[in-house]
Short mmCIF file of C-alpha atoms in Angstrom, two decimals:
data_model
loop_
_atom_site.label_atom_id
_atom_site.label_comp_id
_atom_site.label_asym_id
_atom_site.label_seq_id
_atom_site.Cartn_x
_atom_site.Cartn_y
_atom_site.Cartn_z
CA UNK N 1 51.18 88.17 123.75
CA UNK N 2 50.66 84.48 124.14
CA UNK N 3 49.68 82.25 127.17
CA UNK N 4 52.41 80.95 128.65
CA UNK N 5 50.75 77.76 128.94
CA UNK N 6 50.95 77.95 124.86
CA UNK N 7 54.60 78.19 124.66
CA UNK N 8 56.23 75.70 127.40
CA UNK N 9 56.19 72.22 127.98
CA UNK N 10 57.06 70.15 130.11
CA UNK N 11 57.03 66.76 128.43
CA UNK N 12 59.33 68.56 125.03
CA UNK N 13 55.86 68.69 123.60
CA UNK N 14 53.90 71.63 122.43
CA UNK N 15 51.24 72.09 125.08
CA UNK N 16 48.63 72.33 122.43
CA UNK N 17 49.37 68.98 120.88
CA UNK N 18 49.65 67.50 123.95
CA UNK N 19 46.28 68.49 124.39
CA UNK N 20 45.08 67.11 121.68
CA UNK N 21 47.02 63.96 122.03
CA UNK N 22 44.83 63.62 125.55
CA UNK N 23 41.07 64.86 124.25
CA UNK N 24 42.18 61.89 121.82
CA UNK N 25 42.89 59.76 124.58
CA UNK N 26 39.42 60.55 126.38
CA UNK N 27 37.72 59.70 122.64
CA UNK N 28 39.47 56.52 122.52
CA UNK N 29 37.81 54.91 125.74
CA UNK N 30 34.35 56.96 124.43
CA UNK N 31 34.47 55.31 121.17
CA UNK N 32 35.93 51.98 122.16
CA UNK N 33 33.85 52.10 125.07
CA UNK N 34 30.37 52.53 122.19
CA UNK N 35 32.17 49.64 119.91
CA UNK N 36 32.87 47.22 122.38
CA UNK N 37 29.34 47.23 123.54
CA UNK N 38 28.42 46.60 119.80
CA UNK N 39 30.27 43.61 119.26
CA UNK N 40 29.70 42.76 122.17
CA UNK N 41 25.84 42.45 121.64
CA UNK N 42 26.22 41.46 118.40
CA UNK N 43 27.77 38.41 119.29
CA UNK N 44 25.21 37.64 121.55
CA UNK N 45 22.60 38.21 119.31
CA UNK N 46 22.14 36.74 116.16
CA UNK N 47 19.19 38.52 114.99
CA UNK N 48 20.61 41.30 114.70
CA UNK N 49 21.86 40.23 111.08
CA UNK N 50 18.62 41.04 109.77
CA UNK N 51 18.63 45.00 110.66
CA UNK N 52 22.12 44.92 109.94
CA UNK N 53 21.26 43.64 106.38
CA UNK N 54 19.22 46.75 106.00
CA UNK N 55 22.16 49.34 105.61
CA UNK N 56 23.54 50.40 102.40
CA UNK N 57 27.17 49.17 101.85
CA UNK N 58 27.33 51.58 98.94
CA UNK N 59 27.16 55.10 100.70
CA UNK N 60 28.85 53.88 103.58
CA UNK N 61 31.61 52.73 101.14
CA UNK N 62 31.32 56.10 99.43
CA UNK N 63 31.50 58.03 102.64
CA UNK N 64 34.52 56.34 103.93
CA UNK N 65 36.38 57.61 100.49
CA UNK N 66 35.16 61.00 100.93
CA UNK N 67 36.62 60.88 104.55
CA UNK N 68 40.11 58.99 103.80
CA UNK N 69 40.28 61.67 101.02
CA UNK N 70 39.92 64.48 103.25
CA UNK N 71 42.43 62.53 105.70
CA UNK N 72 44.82 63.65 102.75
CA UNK N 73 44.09 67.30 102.09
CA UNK N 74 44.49 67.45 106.10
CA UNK N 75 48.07 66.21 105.78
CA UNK N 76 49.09 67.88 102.56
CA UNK N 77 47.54 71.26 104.33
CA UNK N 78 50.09 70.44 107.58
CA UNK N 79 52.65 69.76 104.81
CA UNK N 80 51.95 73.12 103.71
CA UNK N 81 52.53 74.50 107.33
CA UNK N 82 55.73 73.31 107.69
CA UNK N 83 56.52 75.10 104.93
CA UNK N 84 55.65 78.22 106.07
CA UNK N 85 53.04 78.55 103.34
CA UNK N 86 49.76 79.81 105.30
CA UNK N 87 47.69 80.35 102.09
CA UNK N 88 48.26 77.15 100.54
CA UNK N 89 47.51 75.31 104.22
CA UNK N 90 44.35 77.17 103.81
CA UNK N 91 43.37 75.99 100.62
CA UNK N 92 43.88 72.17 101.50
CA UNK N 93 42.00 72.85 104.79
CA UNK N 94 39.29 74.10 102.86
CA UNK N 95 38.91 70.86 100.82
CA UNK N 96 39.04 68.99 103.89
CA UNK N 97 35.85 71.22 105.03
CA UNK N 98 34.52 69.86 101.76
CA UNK N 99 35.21 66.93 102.40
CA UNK N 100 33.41 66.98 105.82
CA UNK N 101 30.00 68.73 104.32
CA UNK N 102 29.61 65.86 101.63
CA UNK N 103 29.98 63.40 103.95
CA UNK N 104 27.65 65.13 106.30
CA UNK N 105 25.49 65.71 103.48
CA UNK N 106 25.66 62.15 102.20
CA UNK N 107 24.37 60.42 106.03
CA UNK N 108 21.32 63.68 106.13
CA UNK N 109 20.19 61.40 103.12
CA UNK N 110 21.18 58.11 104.19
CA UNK N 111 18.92 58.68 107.78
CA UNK N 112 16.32 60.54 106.08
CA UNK N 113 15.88 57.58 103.93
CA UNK N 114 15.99 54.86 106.67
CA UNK N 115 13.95 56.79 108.88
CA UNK N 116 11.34 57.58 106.22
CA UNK N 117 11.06 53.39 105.79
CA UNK N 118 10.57 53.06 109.37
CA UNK N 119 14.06 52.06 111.33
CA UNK N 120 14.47 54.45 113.69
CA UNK N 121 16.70 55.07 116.80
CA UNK N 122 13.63 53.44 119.22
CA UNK N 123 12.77 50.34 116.16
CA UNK N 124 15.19 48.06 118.17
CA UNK N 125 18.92 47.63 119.91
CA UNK N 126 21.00 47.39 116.26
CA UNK N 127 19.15 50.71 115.31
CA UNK N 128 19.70 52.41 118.67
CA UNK N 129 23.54 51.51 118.14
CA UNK N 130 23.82 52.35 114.94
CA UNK N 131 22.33 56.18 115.04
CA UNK N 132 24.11 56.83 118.42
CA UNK N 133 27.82 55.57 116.87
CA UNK N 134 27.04 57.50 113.58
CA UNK N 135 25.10 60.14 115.69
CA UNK N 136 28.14 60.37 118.07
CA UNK N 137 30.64 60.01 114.99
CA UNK N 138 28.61 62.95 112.88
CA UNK N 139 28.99 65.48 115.69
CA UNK N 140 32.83 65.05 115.55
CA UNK N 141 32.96 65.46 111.92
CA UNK N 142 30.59 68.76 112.07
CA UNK N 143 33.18 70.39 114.92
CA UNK N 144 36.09 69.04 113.47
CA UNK N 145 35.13 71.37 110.43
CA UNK N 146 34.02 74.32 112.43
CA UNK N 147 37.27 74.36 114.16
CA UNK N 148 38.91 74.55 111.05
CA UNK N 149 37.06 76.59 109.32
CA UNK N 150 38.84 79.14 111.94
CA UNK N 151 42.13 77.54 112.06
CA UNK N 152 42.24 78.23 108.19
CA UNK N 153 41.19 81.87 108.21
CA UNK N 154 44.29 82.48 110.31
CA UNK N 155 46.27 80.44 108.31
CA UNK N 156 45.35 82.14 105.59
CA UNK N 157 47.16 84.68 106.56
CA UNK N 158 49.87 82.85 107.61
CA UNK N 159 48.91 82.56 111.50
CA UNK N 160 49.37 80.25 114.39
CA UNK N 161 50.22 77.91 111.54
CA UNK N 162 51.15 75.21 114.31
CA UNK N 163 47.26 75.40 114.95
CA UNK N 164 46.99 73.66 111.11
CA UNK N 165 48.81 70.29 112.21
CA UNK N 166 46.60 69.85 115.71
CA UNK N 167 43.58 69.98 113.95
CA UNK N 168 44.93 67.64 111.20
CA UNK N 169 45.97 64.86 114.43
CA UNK N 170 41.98 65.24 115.71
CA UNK N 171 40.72 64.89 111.73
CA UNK N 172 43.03 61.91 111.03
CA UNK N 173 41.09 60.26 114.46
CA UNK N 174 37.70 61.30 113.42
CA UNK N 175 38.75 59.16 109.97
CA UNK N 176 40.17 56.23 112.20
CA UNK N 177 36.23 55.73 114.52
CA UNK N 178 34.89 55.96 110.60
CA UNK N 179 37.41 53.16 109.51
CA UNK N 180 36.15 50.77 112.40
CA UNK N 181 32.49 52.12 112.16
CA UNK N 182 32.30 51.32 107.99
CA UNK N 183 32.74 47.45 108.33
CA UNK N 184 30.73 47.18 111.74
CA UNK N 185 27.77 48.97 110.19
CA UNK N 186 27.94 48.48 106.59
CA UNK N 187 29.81 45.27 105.92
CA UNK N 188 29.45 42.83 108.78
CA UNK N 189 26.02 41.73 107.73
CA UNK M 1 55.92 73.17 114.96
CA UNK M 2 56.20 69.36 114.93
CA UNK M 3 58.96 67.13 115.98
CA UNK M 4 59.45 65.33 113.20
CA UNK M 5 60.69 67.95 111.05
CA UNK M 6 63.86 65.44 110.15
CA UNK M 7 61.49 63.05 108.89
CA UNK M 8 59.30 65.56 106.47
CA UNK M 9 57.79 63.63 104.01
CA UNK M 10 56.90 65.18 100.18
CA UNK M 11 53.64 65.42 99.10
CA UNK M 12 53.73 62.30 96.94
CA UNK M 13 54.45 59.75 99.93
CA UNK M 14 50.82 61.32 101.27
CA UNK M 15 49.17 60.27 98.10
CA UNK M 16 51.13 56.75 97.83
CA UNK M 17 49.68 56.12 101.53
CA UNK M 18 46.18 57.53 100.45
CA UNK M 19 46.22 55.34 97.19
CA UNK M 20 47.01 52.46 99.27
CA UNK M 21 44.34 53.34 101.64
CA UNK M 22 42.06 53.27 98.72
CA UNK M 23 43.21 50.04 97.59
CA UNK M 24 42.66 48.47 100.94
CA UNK M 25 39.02 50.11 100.88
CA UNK M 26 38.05 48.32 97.84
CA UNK M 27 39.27 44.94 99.54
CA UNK M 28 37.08 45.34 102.15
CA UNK M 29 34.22 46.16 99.97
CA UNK M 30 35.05 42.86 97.40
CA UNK M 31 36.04 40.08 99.97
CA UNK M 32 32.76 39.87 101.78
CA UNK M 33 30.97 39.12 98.96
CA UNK M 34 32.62 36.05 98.59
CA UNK M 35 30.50 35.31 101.78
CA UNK M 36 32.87 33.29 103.41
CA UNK M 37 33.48 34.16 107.09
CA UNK M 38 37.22 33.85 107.29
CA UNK M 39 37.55 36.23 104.02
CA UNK M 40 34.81 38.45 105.64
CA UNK M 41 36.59 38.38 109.08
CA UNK M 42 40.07 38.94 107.54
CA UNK M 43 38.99 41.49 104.42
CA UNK M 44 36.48 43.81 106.61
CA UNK M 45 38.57 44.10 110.11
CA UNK M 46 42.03 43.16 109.58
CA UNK M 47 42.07 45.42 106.82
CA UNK M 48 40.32 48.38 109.09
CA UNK M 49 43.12 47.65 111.26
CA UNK M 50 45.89 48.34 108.33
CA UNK M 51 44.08 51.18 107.52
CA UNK M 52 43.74 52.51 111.24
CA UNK M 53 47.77 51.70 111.65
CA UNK M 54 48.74 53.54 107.92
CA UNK M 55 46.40 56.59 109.02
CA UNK M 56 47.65 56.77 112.35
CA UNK M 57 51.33 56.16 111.71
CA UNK M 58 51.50 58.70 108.73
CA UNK M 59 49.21 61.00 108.46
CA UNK M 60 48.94 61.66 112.63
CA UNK M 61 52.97 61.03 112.41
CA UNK M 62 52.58 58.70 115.74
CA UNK M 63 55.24 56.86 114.85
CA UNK M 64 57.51 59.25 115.18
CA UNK M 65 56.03 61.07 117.96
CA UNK M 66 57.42 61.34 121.93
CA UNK M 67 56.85 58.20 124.27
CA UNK M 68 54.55 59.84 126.11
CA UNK M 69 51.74 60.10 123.53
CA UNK M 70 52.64 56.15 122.77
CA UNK M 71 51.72 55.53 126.44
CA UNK M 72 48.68 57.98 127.01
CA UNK M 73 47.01 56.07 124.30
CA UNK M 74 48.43 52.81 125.11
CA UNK M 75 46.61 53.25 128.57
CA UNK M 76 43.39 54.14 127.52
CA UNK M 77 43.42 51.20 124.82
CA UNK M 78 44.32 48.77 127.59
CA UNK M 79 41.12 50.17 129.84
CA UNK M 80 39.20 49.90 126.88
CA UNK M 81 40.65 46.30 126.53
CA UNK M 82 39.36 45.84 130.26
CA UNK M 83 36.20 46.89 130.38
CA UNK M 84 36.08 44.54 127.29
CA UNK M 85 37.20 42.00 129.14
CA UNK M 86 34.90 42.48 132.12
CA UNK M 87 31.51 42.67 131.05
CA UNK M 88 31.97 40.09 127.38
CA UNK M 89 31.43 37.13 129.59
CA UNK M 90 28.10 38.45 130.94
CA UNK M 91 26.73 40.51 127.54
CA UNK M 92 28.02 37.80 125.03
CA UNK M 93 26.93 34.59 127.00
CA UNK M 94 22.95 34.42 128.01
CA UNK M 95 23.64 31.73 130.65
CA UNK M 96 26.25 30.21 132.44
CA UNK M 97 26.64 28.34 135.69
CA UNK M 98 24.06 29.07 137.82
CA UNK M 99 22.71 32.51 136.22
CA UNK M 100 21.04 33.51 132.73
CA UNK M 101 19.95 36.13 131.36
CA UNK M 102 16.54 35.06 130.26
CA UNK M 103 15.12 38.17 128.48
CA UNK M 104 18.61 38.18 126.50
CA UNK M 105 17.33 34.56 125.31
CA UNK M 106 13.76 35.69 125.05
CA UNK M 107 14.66 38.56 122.82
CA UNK M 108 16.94 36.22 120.53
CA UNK M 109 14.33 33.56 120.53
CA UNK M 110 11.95 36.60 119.13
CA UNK M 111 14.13 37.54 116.67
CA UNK M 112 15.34 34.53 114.72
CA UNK M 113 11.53 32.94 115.21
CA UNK M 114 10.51 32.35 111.58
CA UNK M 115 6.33 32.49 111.44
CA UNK M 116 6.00 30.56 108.02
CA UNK M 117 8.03 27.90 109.21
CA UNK M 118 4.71 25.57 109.68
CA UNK M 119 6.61 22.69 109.79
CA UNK M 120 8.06 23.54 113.26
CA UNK M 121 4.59 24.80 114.25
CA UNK M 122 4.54 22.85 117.03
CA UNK M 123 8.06 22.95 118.43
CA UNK M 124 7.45 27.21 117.68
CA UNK M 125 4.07 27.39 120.03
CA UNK M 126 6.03 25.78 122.72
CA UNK M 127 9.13 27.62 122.74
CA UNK M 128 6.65 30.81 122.70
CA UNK M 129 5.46 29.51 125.86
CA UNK M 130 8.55 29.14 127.15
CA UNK M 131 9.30 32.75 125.50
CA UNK M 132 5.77 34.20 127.20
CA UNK M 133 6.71 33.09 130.46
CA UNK M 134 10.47 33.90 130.21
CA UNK M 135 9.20 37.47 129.32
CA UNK M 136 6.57 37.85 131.97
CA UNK M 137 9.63 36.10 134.61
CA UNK M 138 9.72 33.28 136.08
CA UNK M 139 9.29 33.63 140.18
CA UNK M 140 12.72 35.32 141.57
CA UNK M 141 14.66 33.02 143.35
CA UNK M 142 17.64 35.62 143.87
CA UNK M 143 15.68 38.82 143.32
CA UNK M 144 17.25 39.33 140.12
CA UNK M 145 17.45 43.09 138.33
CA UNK M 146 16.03 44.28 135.17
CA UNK M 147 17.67 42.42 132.14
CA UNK M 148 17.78 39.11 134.27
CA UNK M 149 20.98 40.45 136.49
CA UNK M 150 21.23 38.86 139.59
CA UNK M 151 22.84 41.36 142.67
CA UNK M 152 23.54 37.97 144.61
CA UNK M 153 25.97 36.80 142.28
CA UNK M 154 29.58 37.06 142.35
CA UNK M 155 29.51 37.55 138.56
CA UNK M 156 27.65 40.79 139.26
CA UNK M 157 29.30 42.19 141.41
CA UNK M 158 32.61 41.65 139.26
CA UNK M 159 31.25 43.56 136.22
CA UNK M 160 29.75 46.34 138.34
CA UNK M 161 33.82 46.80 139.66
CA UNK M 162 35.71 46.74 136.51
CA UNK M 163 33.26 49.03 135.12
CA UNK M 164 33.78 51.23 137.90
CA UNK M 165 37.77 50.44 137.91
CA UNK M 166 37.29 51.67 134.24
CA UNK M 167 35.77 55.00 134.72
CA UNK M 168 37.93 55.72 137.90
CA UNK M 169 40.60 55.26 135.92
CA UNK M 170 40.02 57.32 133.29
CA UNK M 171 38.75 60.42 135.49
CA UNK M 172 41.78 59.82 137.38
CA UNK M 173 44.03 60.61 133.70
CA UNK M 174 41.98 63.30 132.89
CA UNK M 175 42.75 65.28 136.11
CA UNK M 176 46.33 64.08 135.90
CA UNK M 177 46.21 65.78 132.57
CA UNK M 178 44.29 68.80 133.80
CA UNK M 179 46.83 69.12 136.38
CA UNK M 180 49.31 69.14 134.26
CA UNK M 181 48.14 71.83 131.91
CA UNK M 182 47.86 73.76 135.13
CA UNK M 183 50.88 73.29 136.43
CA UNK M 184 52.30 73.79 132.82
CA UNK M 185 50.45 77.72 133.09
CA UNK M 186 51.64 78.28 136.85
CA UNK M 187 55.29 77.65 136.36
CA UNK M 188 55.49 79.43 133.54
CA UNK M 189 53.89 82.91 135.10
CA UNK M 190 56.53 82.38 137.87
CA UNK M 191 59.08 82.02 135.53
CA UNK M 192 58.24 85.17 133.38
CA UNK M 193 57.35 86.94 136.86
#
């Protein structure tokens, strides 16, 4: 039997997706909060063009198409869910996990090589910005695809498909903070 | 499941949106190397912004979600927007009337010093003065905080409140929302009960 919480609302929204709807909220002032305070800075500081010029446009361009394609196997899998077809919503949700281990894998190299030259998190402001956004933006993507890793074992077996959509809405945001973080980092130089 | 079952979309609008999305990636990537700062402005954020608002309005389906979720984000943008709005005017500016924030200038002044610019030899050594003593402080006047703040100021005391006006607010939406969940669980076992 489910909680009750699960299956009323008030508001003639699912509880759930209300939820996630206000965890999003919550990131939004987190993650604004983090940007603001970059441009912020970065306005005031002019010299920070020169670390800035440092970061490579290429796998930050790279890892923005590996996340806006996963942002589409997320949707076709909720797609799927409203279809009623669990094992396809499964599939697509696996591609998105994909999705989110290349791009993990991609930054492990990207840091490994910038801290192996010497810019680290304590080299200066720019660099203490830049691995806490990534940082903070790298521990969404890595929980975004443990969640749904389990959200697509049930759906696999055609399970608290509703469960496929929410997690879609969080991965979609998690592609958003990457879509402001790309020309920040990467291309504002 | 969703609410927007009357506006279910086939698989190919998802990959029209995502090919646009692509599209709109490779402008950004192209328009700053044209190195003009309008372009650069224009090609790297406004597009983000497209991309944000395609993403968002189909793919998370806000656009055809309740009210509510319009306004839950709405509000958080806007305290976003004024925290923004409180502390720019100290972080951005180093000085203004009557303050500055000397070891914000210092630091600047140490990072766009060029050491093989002999010609300005001169001018350099005495703006590193300027930079030595800045860094070691000049004598307080107004007991001012780490970072060159000054607690006597008005401006100070402005930031510190919409910063704290901020994070009220937003602890005050998560317990509204936290309250509502709960409320959402008790009415519902006295209903069943």
């Amino acid at each position: 039997m489910k909680p009750i919480a699960t299956t009323r609302s008030a508001t003639g929204i699912e509880t759930g997706k209300l939820a996630v709807w206000w965890v999003l909220a919550s990131e939004v002032v987190i993650f604004g909060g983090l940007l603001a305070s970059y441009v912020m800075h970065r306005l005031g500081h002019p010299e920070w063009a020169d670390a800035a010029a440092v970061t490579n446009t290429t796998i930050g361009a790279v890892n923005t198409f590996v996340l806006l394609t996963s942002s589409l196997t997320a949707v076709l899998a909720h797609q799927a869910a409203e279809r009623g077809d669990g094992p396809r919503a499964a599939r697509f949700l696996g591609f998105t996990i994909l999705g989110a281990l290349t791009f993990i894998g991609i930054k492990a190299y990207e840091w490994s090589y910038e801290i192996s030259h010497g810019y680290t998190i304590m080299s200066n402001t720019f660099w203490s910005f830049y691995y806490t956004a990534a940082g903070l933006h790298a521990l969404h993507v890595i929980a975004g695809a443990i969640i749904m890793g389990f959200v697509a074992m049930d759906a696999r077996k055609n399970l608290e498909l509703h469960r496929v959509e929410l997690i879609g809405i969080y991965w979609h945001f998690v592609d958003v903070v990457w879509i402001f973080l790309f020309p920040l980092l990467y291309i504002a130089k | 499941m969703a609410d927007h079952s009357s506006e279910h979309h086939g698989d190919g609008h998802y990959v029209k949106i995502y090919l646009i999305l692509l599209g709109l990636l490779i402008v950004s990537i192209l328009g700053p190397e044209l190195e003009i700062q309008i372009v650069t402005l224009i090609t790297a954020f406004g597009v983000a912004v497209i991309k944000a608002n395609l993403v968002v309005s189909h793919f998370m389906h806000l656009n055809v979600e309740k009210p509510i979720i319009k306004w839950i984000l709405g509000a958080s943008v806007v305290l976003m927007a004024l925290m923004w709005a409180g502390v720019a005017p100290d972080v951005q500016n180093h000085e203004g009337h009557q303050w500055e924030n000397l070891a914000a200038q210092a630091a600047v002044e140490r990072g766009i010093e060029d050491p093989e610019d002999h010609a300005e030899e001169e001018a350099v050594d005495h703006e590193g003065e300027e930079v030595a003593a800045a860094v070691i402080g000049p004598p307080p006047t107004h007991g001012p905080l780490p970072g060159g703040y000054n607690f006597t100021h008005l401006v100070f005391w402005t930031v510190v409140g919409m910063v704290a006006v901020g994070t009220n607010a937003v602890a005050i939406i998560l317990s509204v929302g936290a309250g509502l969940l709960a409320f959402e669980t008790i009415k519902g076992d006295e209903s069943s009960g």
